[in-house]
Amino acid sequence: VVLLTGMPGCRKKTLEIDTSPPYLRDLAEQLDFYIGTAVGYGSATFPNNSQYMKTLKREFNAVVAEYTMKWGTIRPDRETFNYGPGDELIKFAEDNKMMVRGHTLAWHQSVPAWVEDGDFTRDEAISLLEEHIDKVVKRWQGKIREWDVVNEVIRDGLTGQPGENPRRSNSVWERFIGEDWVEFAFRAAAEADPKALLFYNDYGIERKNRKQDAVFALVEDLLAKGVKINGIGFQGHFVSGNVPSEEELKANLDRFHDELGLKVQFTEVDIRIKKPVTAEKLAQQAEEYKRVIKVALEHPACDAVLLWGVDDGHSWINSSFPEHGAPLLLDSRFDRKPAYYAARDYLLAEIERRQGGEEGEEGGEKEE
């Protein structure tokens, strides 16, 4: 290795990273679509890693804060609101003409200890939740297009037994307030910014299963009460080799759109590979990414796919699923993987297809 990289011409070949156009964001914009990513905040990512920043600006036209808008970061104590990191991300997005997705106003995780260990009455907890949502949403009113208002209410491992509670019992909001906390959260967000799109966000609902049924029932009930909910976020944390088929993905987007009238998005996509990562597995992953983007682009109620990270080196998968890796479109050097090229090729093909259709329609009109 030392000999090869030290030889004339070999070092450049070894270290060179493909940054040639066209870029994902430019192609997505031609399709009136968002290709976005979660943005980490810190010394190794935003705003301090120059390569991370260049890649973020070049490839994506939408961003979502990975942690900086969650309770645990934004509100370390009851009186303090740490808006700084969020402000930085929003200014970056405005400067680079990116859509901003807010994440998340209420969740059972990333809750500061002063809330988790607090001793609140139901009324006090309701007031605290509503106050937090009001302040945070109004802080960025008109700058954040859409919010994940509530995240992951429904638990895993549902059996379908009579009387089974599908809700997460470990949620601080469930504990202090009860099941109607979700309604309070959505109503507070709608009041704070009437123009923002409001989403319920969850994982493991990309297939028809008991968890999806429970999410459907939850949202259907809220809509029946007149609660404003605009969309469903299908997180899309997939394992390569077990990604739903194109038909499955489409059918499940259809269910929420056709029956409930909701927008749909893939909001936290990564496709992790069981180690060792091989060329064959990367090729399979590429086809799976293409599948997700194809379904999203073809669906009339979907206008975004957001990845959960810019590159493999800064993915949550590395610590949470160490037996897996390589979950994103770019590797740990920010170089493009087969999945990147598959996504880009599909976007290019879709542009050509639509342009061809427009030309055909124009031609037909001229013949008439």
Short mmCIF file of C-alpha atoms in Angstrom, two decimals:
data_model
loop_
_atom_site.label_atom_id
_atom_site.label_comp_id
_atom_site.label_asym_id
_atom_site.label_seq_id
_atom_site.Cartn_x
_atom_site.Cartn_y
_atom_site.Cartn_z
CA VAL A 1 0.00 0.00 0.00
CA VAL A 2 2.82 2.39 0.81
CA LEU A 3 4.52 1.65 -2.50
CA LEU A 4 1.36 2.12 -4.54
CA THR A 5 0.26 5.36 -2.94
CA GLY A 6 3.77 6.72 -3.16
CA MET A 7 4.11 6.11 -6.90
CA PRO A 8 3.49 9.02 -9.29
CA GLY A 9 -0.16 9.20 -10.27
CA CYS A 10 -1.30 6.56 -7.79
CA ARG A 11 -1.88 8.82 -4.80
CA LYS A 12 -4.34 11.02 -6.69
CA LYS A 13 -6.25 7.98 -7.92
CA THR A 14 -6.46 6.57 -4.41
CA LEU A 15 -7.69 9.75 -2.74
CA GLU A 16 -9.70 11.42 -5.47
CA ILE A 17 -13.40 11.82 -4.71
CA ASP A 18 -16.01 12.16 -7.44
CA THR A 19 -17.74 15.53 -7.17
CA SER A 20 -18.78 15.87 -10.81
CA PRO A 21 -22.23 17.18 -11.74
CA PRO A 22 -25.12 16.70 -12.01
CA TYR A 23 -25.92 16.83 -8.29
CA LEU A 24 -28.88 15.28 -6.54
CA ARG A 25 -30.32 18.60 -5.38
CA ASP A 26 -30.25 20.12 -8.86
CA LEU A 27 -32.03 17.12 -10.36
CA ALA A 28 -34.59 17.02 -7.54
CA GLU A 29 -35.37 20.69 -8.03
CA GLN A 30 -36.12 20.08 -11.70
CA LEU A 31 -38.70 17.56 -10.51
CA ASP A 32 -40.15 19.90 -7.87
CA PHE A 33 -38.98 17.40 -5.25
CA TYR A 34 -36.86 17.41 -2.09
CA ILE A 35 -33.82 15.22 -1.52
CA GLY A 36 -32.81 16.03 2.03
CA THR A 37 -30.75 14.86 4.95
CA ALA A 38 -30.49 14.96 8.71
CA VAL A 39 -27.74 17.32 9.87
CA GLY A 40 -25.57 16.54 12.87
CA TYR A 41 -24.20 19.42 14.91
CA GLY A 42 -20.69 19.38 16.34
CA SER A 43 -16.97 19.47 15.72
CA ALA A 44 -17.07 16.58 13.23
CA THR A 45 -20.12 17.74 11.26
CA PHE A 46 -22.08 20.99 10.96
CA PRO A 47 -20.74 23.66 10.89
CA ASN A 48 -17.10 22.72 11.50
CA ASN A 49 -16.27 19.97 8.98
CA SER A 50 -15.55 21.71 5.67
CA GLN A 51 -16.01 18.56 3.57
CA TYR A 52 -19.27 17.78 5.33
CA MET A 53 -20.48 21.32 4.66
CA LYS A 54 -19.48 21.29 0.99
CA THR A 55 -21.24 17.98 0.45
CA LEU A 56 -24.35 19.08 2.31
CA LYS A 57 -24.61 22.25 0.23
CA ARG A 58 -23.89 20.49 -3.05
CA GLU A 59 -26.13 17.43 -2.84
CA PHE A 60 -29.24 18.31 -0.81
CA ASN A 61 -32.08 20.83 -1.07
CA ALA A 62 -33.70 20.05 2.29
CA VAL A 63 -32.40 19.64 5.84
CA VAL A 64 -33.68 18.37 9.18
CA ALA A 65 -31.91 18.78 12.50
CA GLU A 66 -30.74 15.41 13.82
CA TYR A 67 -30.76 16.49 17.49
CA THR A 68 -30.61 20.26 17.84
CA MET A 69 -34.38 20.81 17.83
CA LYS A 70 -35.23 17.99 20.23
CA TRP A 71 -36.12 18.70 23.86
CA GLY A 72 -32.87 17.27 25.22
CA THR A 73 -30.78 19.81 23.32
CA ILE A 74 -33.06 22.77 23.01
CA ARG A 75 -34.23 22.97 26.63
CA PRO A 76 -31.58 21.90 29.17
CA ASP A 77 -33.61 23.41 32.01
CA ARG A 78 -37.08 24.84 32.41
CA GLU A 79 -36.11 28.46 31.86
CA THR A 80 -33.47 28.05 29.15
CA PHE A 81 -34.15 27.65 25.42
CA ASN A 82 -30.98 26.85 23.47
CA TYR A 83 -31.95 28.12 20.01
CA GLY A 84 -28.40 28.79 18.79
CA PRO A 85 -27.67 25.56 16.87
CA GLY A 86 -31.12 25.61 15.30
CA ASP A 87 -30.70 29.23 14.28
CA GLU A 88 -27.39 28.35 12.60
CA LEU A 89 -28.96 25.52 10.63
CA ILE A 90 -31.88 27.66 9.49
CA LYS A 91 -29.59 30.49 8.37
CA PHE A 92 -27.50 27.97 6.42
CA ALA A 93 -30.66 26.61 4.81
CA GLU A 94 -31.90 30.10 3.91
CA ASP A 95 -28.53 31.05 2.45
CA ASN A 96 -28.53 27.90 0.32
CA LYS A 97 -32.23 27.84 -0.60
CA MET A 98 -33.03 24.64 1.30
CA MET A 99 -36.34 23.52 2.76
CA VAL A 100 -36.25 23.01 6.55
CA ARG A 101 -38.08 20.20 8.31
CA GLY A 102 -38.52 20.55 12.08
CA HIS A 103 -37.84 17.50 14.25
CA THR A 104 -39.35 16.83 16.75
CA LEU A 105 -41.71 18.65 19.14
CA ALA A 106 -42.67 15.67 21.32
CA TRP A 107 -41.01 12.27 21.70
CA HIS A 108 -40.46 9.69 24.42
CA GLN A 109 -36.68 9.97 23.98
CA SER A 110 -34.28 12.92 24.18
CA VAL A 111 -36.28 14.27 27.10
CA PRO A 112 -34.19 16.24 29.64
CA ALA A 113 -33.90 14.86 33.15
CA TRP A 114 -35.79 17.78 34.66
CA VAL A 115 -38.83 16.67 32.64
CA GLU A 116 -38.33 12.91 32.84
CA ASP A 117 -37.81 12.96 36.60
CA GLY A 118 -40.26 15.76 37.30
CA ASP A 119 -43.31 15.52 39.52
CA PHE A 120 -46.00 17.16 37.40
CA THR A 121 -49.75 17.03 37.70
CA ARG A 122 -51.68 16.36 34.50
CA ASP A 123 -52.57 20.04 34.11
CA GLU A 124 -48.97 21.12 34.74
CA ALA A 125 -47.67 18.65 32.14
CA ILE A 126 -50.21 19.81 29.56
CA SER A 127 -49.23 23.42 30.19
CA LEU A 128 -45.52 22.55 29.90
CA LEU A 129 -45.99 20.66 26.63
CA GLU A 130 -48.11 23.40 25.09
CA GLU A 131 -45.78 26.16 26.25
CA HIS A 132 -42.74 24.40 24.79
CA ILE A 133 -44.37 23.77 21.42
CA ASP A 134 -45.68 27.33 21.25
CA LYS A 135 -42.28 28.91 21.95
CA VAL A 136 -40.26 26.62 19.67
CA VAL A 137 -42.63 26.74 16.70
CA LYS A 138 -43.08 30.52 16.94
CA ARG A 139 -39.30 30.97 17.14
CA TRP A 140 -39.01 29.68 13.57
CA GLN A 141 -42.48 30.48 12.28
CA GLY A 142 -42.42 30.89 8.52
CA LYS A 143 -38.90 29.43 8.31
CA ILE A 144 -39.73 25.78 8.95
CA ARG A 145 -42.03 24.37 6.28
CA GLU A 146 -43.08 21.24 8.17
CA TRP A 147 -42.79 19.75 11.64
CA ASP A 148 -42.63 16.24 13.02
CA VAL A 149 -45.00 17.22 15.80
CA VAL A 150 -45.18 13.81 17.46
CA ASN A 151 -42.69 11.00 17.02
CA GLU A 152 -43.07 7.24 17.63
CA VAL A 153 -46.15 6.95 19.84
CA ILE A 154 -46.82 3.31 18.92
CA ARG A 155 -44.61 0.59 20.35
CA ASP A 156 -43.08 -2.45 18.67
CA GLY A 157 -44.03 -6.09 19.12
CA LEU A 158 -47.80 -5.83 18.98
CA THR A 159 -49.52 -9.22 19.08
CA GLY A 160 -53.10 -8.28 18.33
CA GLN A 161 -54.41 -9.75 21.58
CA PRO A 162 -57.74 -8.36 22.84
CA GLY A 163 -57.25 -5.35 25.09
CA GLU A 164 -53.61 -4.87 24.08
CA ASN A 165 -52.36 -1.30 24.51
CA PRO A 166 -50.38 -0.25 21.43
CA ARG A 167 -48.99 2.88 23.10
CA ARG A 168 -45.51 3.33 24.56
CA SER A 169 -45.83 3.10 28.34
CA ASN A 170 -42.32 4.60 28.77
CA SER A 171 -43.39 7.96 27.31
CA VAL A 172 -43.17 10.74 29.86
CA TRP A 173 -46.13 12.43 28.17
CA GLU A 174 -48.23 9.29 28.30
CA ARG A 175 -47.39 8.94 31.97
CA PHE A 176 -48.14 12.51 33.04
CA ILE A 177 -51.02 13.36 30.70
CA GLY A 178 -52.55 10.22 29.24
CA GLU A 179 -53.33 9.25 25.66
CA ASP A 180 -54.76 12.65 24.72
CA TRP A 181 -51.32 14.26 24.96
CA VAL A 182 -50.94 13.72 21.20
CA GLU A 183 -54.02 15.81 20.55
CA PHE A 184 -52.73 18.61 22.79
CA ALA A 185 -49.40 18.58 20.92
CA PHE A 186 -50.92 18.85 17.43
CA ARG A 187 -53.39 21.54 18.46
CA ALA A 188 -50.60 23.62 20.04
CA ALA A 189 -48.44 23.33 16.90
CA ALA A 190 -51.32 24.31 14.63
CA GLU A 191 -52.06 27.36 16.73
CA ALA A 192 -48.40 28.41 16.90
CA ASP A 193 -47.92 28.33 13.12
CA PRO A 194 -51.13 27.85 11.13
CA LYS A 195 -49.22 27.62 7.83
CA ALA A 196 -46.77 24.86 8.83
CA LEU A 197 -47.38 21.30 7.64
CA LEU A 198 -47.79 18.97 10.61
CA PHE A 199 -46.66 15.33 10.50
CA TYR A 200 -46.93 12.23 12.62
CA ASN A 201 -43.61 10.36 12.25
CA ASP A 202 -42.80 6.68 12.95
CA TYR A 203 -40.68 3.71 11.90
CA GLY A 204 -41.65 0.15 11.02
CA ILE A 205 -44.88 1.22 9.31
CA GLU A 206 -43.67 0.84 5.73
CA ARG A 207 -45.39 -2.57 5.62
CA LYS A 208 -49.00 -3.44 6.45
CA ASN A 209 -48.67 -4.71 10.02
CA ARG A 210 -50.19 -4.23 13.48
CA LYS A 211 -48.02 -1.20 14.18
CA GLN A 212 -49.17 0.47 11.00
CA ASP A 213 -52.78 -0.36 11.86
CA ALA A 214 -52.33 1.27 15.28
CA VAL A 215 -50.82 4.41 13.73
CA PHE A 216 -53.65 4.54 11.21
CA ALA A 217 -56.26 4.24 13.99
CA LEU A 218 -54.53 6.93 16.08
CA VAL A 219 -54.40 9.44 13.24
CA GLU A 220 -57.88 8.58 11.99
CA ASP A 221 -59.28 9.28 15.46
CA LEU A 222 -57.46 12.61 15.72
CA LEU A 223 -58.66 13.72 12.30
CA ALA A 224 -62.23 12.82 13.27
CA LYS A 225 -61.86 15.21 16.22
CA GLY A 226 -60.85 18.02 13.90
CA VAL A 227 -57.15 17.94 14.79
CA LYS A 228 -54.91 19.34 12.07
CA ILE A 229 -52.55 16.66 10.73
CA ASN A 230 -51.18 17.10 7.23
CA GLY A 231 -49.00 14.07 6.73
CA ILE A 232 -47.38 10.82 7.77
CA GLY A 233 -43.62 10.39 7.92
CA PHE A 234 -42.48 6.88 7.06
CA GLN A 235 -39.01 6.90 8.59
CA GLY A 236 -37.54 4.16 6.41
CA HIS A 237 -34.77 2.72 8.60
CA PHE A 238 -34.29 -0.39 6.48
CA VAL A 239 -31.99 -3.42 6.47
CA SER A 240 -30.64 -4.25 3.02
CA GLY A 241 -32.23 -7.44 1.76
CA ASN A 242 -35.42 -6.70 3.70
CA VAL A 243 -36.69 -3.55 2.05
CA PRO A 244 -40.38 -3.78 1.08
CA SER A 245 -41.14 -4.28 -2.58
CA GLU A 246 -42.18 -1.42 -4.80
CA GLU A 247 -45.76 -2.66 -4.68
CA GLU A 248 -45.75 -2.83 -0.87
CA LEU A 249 -44.31 0.63 -0.45
CA LYS A 250 -46.79 2.15 -2.87
CA ALA A 251 -49.76 0.37 -1.27
CA ASN A 252 -48.88 1.65 2.17
CA LEU A 253 -48.40 5.24 1.02
CA ASP A 254 -51.73 4.89 -0.77
CA ARG A 255 -53.46 3.72 2.39
CA PHE A 256 -52.75 6.92 4.31
CA HIS A 257 -53.31 9.19 1.32
CA ASP A 258 -56.38 7.58 -0.20
CA GLU A 259 -58.23 6.80 3.04
CA LEU A 260 -57.15 9.72 5.24
CA GLY A 261 -56.23 12.36 2.66
CA LEU A 262 -52.70 12.84 4.04
CA LYS A 263 -49.39 13.79 2.52
CA VAL A 264 -46.72 11.09 2.75
CA GLN A 265 -42.94 11.27 2.91
CA PHE A 266 -39.95 9.05 3.58
CA THR A 267 -38.36 11.04 6.39
CA GLU A 268 -35.34 9.22 7.88
CA VAL A 269 -34.09 6.83 5.22
CA ASP A 270 -31.03 4.67 5.63
CA ILE A 271 -30.45 1.13 4.38
CA ARG A 272 -27.88 -0.60 6.55
CA ILE A 273 -25.85 -3.56 5.32
CA LYS A 274 -24.94 -6.61 7.38
CA LYS A 275 -21.15 -6.80 7.66
CA PRO A 276 -18.96 -7.61 5.86
CA VAL A 277 -19.90 -5.03 3.26
CA THR A 278 -19.22 -6.42 -0.22
CA ALA A 279 -19.58 -5.17 -3.78
CA GLU A 280 -22.57 -7.46 -4.22
CA LYS A 281 -24.30 -6.06 -1.14
CA LEU A 282 -23.60 -2.49 -2.24
CA ALA A 283 -25.20 -3.28 -5.62
CA GLN A 284 -28.28 -4.64 -3.86
CA GLN A 285 -28.44 -1.55 -1.65
CA ALA A 286 -28.28 0.63 -4.78
CA GLU A 287 -31.35 -1.07 -6.23
CA GLU A 288 -33.18 -0.63 -2.91
CA TYR A 289 -32.44 3.11 -2.76
CA LYS A 290 -33.63 3.46 -6.33
CA ARG A 291 -36.84 1.64 -5.34
CA VAL A 292 -37.59 4.02 -2.49
CA ILE A 293 -36.93 7.12 -4.57
CA LYS A 294 -38.96 5.76 -7.48
CA VAL A 295 -42.00 5.09 -5.29
CA ALA A 296 -41.71 8.54 -3.70
CA LEU A 297 -41.34 10.39 -7.00
CA GLU A 298 -44.25 8.57 -8.60
CA HIS A 299 -46.65 9.13 -5.70
CA PRO A 300 -48.89 12.19 -6.08
CA ALA A 301 -48.92 12.91 -2.32
CA CYS A 302 -45.16 12.61 -1.77
CA ASP A 303 -42.68 15.40 -2.40
CA ALA A 304 -39.66 14.41 -0.31
CA VAL A 305 -37.17 11.74 0.63
CA LEU A 306 -34.90 12.67 3.54
CA LEU A 307 -31.89 10.53 4.42
CA TRP A 308 -30.83 10.13 8.04
CA GLY A 309 -27.32 11.42 7.56
CA VAL A 310 -24.93 12.86 4.99
CA ASP A 311 -22.34 10.07 4.92
CA ASP A 312 -21.55 6.64 6.37
CA GLY A 313 -18.95 8.02 8.73
CA HIS A 314 -21.46 10.15 10.62
CA SER A 315 -24.41 7.78 10.82
CA TRP A 316 -26.19 6.69 14.01
CA ILE A 317 -26.02 3.13 12.65
CA ASN A 318 -22.34 2.88 13.58
CA SER A 319 -23.06 3.00 17.31
CA SER A 320 -26.59 1.61 17.43
CA PHE A 321 -26.09 -1.35 15.06
CA PRO A 322 -22.34 -2.08 15.02
CA GLU A 323 -22.91 -5.37 13.19
CA HIS A 324 -24.18 -3.33 10.26
CA GLY A 325 -22.69 -0.47 8.26
CA ALA A 326 -22.59 1.57 5.05
CA PRO A 327 -26.19 2.84 5.32
CA LEU A 328 -26.11 5.99 3.18
CA LEU A 329 -25.37 7.20 -0.35
CA LEU A 330 -21.86 8.47 0.44
CA ASP A 331 -19.08 6.56 2.19
CA SER A 332 -17.03 7.78 5.14
CA ARG A 333 -14.75 9.75 2.76
CA PHE A 334 -17.83 11.46 1.27
CA ASP A 335 -17.25 9.52 -1.94
CA ARG A 336 -20.22 8.31 -3.96
CA LYS A 337 -21.36 4.72 -3.61
CA PRO A 338 -23.33 2.63 -6.11
CA ALA A 339 -26.50 3.77 -4.31
CA TYR A 340 -25.69 7.39 -5.10
CA TYR A 341 -25.30 6.67 -8.81
CA ALA A 342 -28.48 4.57 -8.84
CA ALA A 343 -30.43 7.43 -7.25
CA ARG A 344 -28.93 9.99 -9.60
CA ASP A 345 -29.54 7.85 -12.69
CA TYR A 346 -33.17 7.41 -11.73
CA LEU A 347 -33.65 11.15 -11.19
CA LEU A 348 -32.12 11.80 -14.62
CA ALA A 349 -34.33 9.16 -16.22
CA GLU A 350 -37.42 10.64 -14.58
CA ILE A 351 -36.55 14.12 -15.88
CA GLU A 352 -36.17 12.72 -19.39
CA ARG A 353 -39.43 10.78 -19.08
CA ARG A 354 -41.38 13.86 -17.98
CA GLN A 355 -39.83 16.03 -20.65
CA GLY A 356 -40.71 13.42 -23.22
CA GLY A 357 -44.29 13.37 -21.98
CA GLU A 358 -44.53 17.15 -22.17
CA GLU A 359 -43.17 17.13 -25.72
CA GLY A 360 -45.66 14.43 -26.65
CA GLU A 361 -48.55 16.43 -25.22
CA GLU A 362 -47.40 19.54 -27.10
CA GLY A 363 -47.05 17.53 -30.27
CA GLY A 364 -50.56 16.16 -29.85
CA GLU A 365 -51.98 19.62 -29.43
CA LYS A 366 -50.23 20.83 -32.56
CA GLU A 367 -51.63 17.92 -34.59
CA GLU A 368 -55.14 18.79 -33.47
#
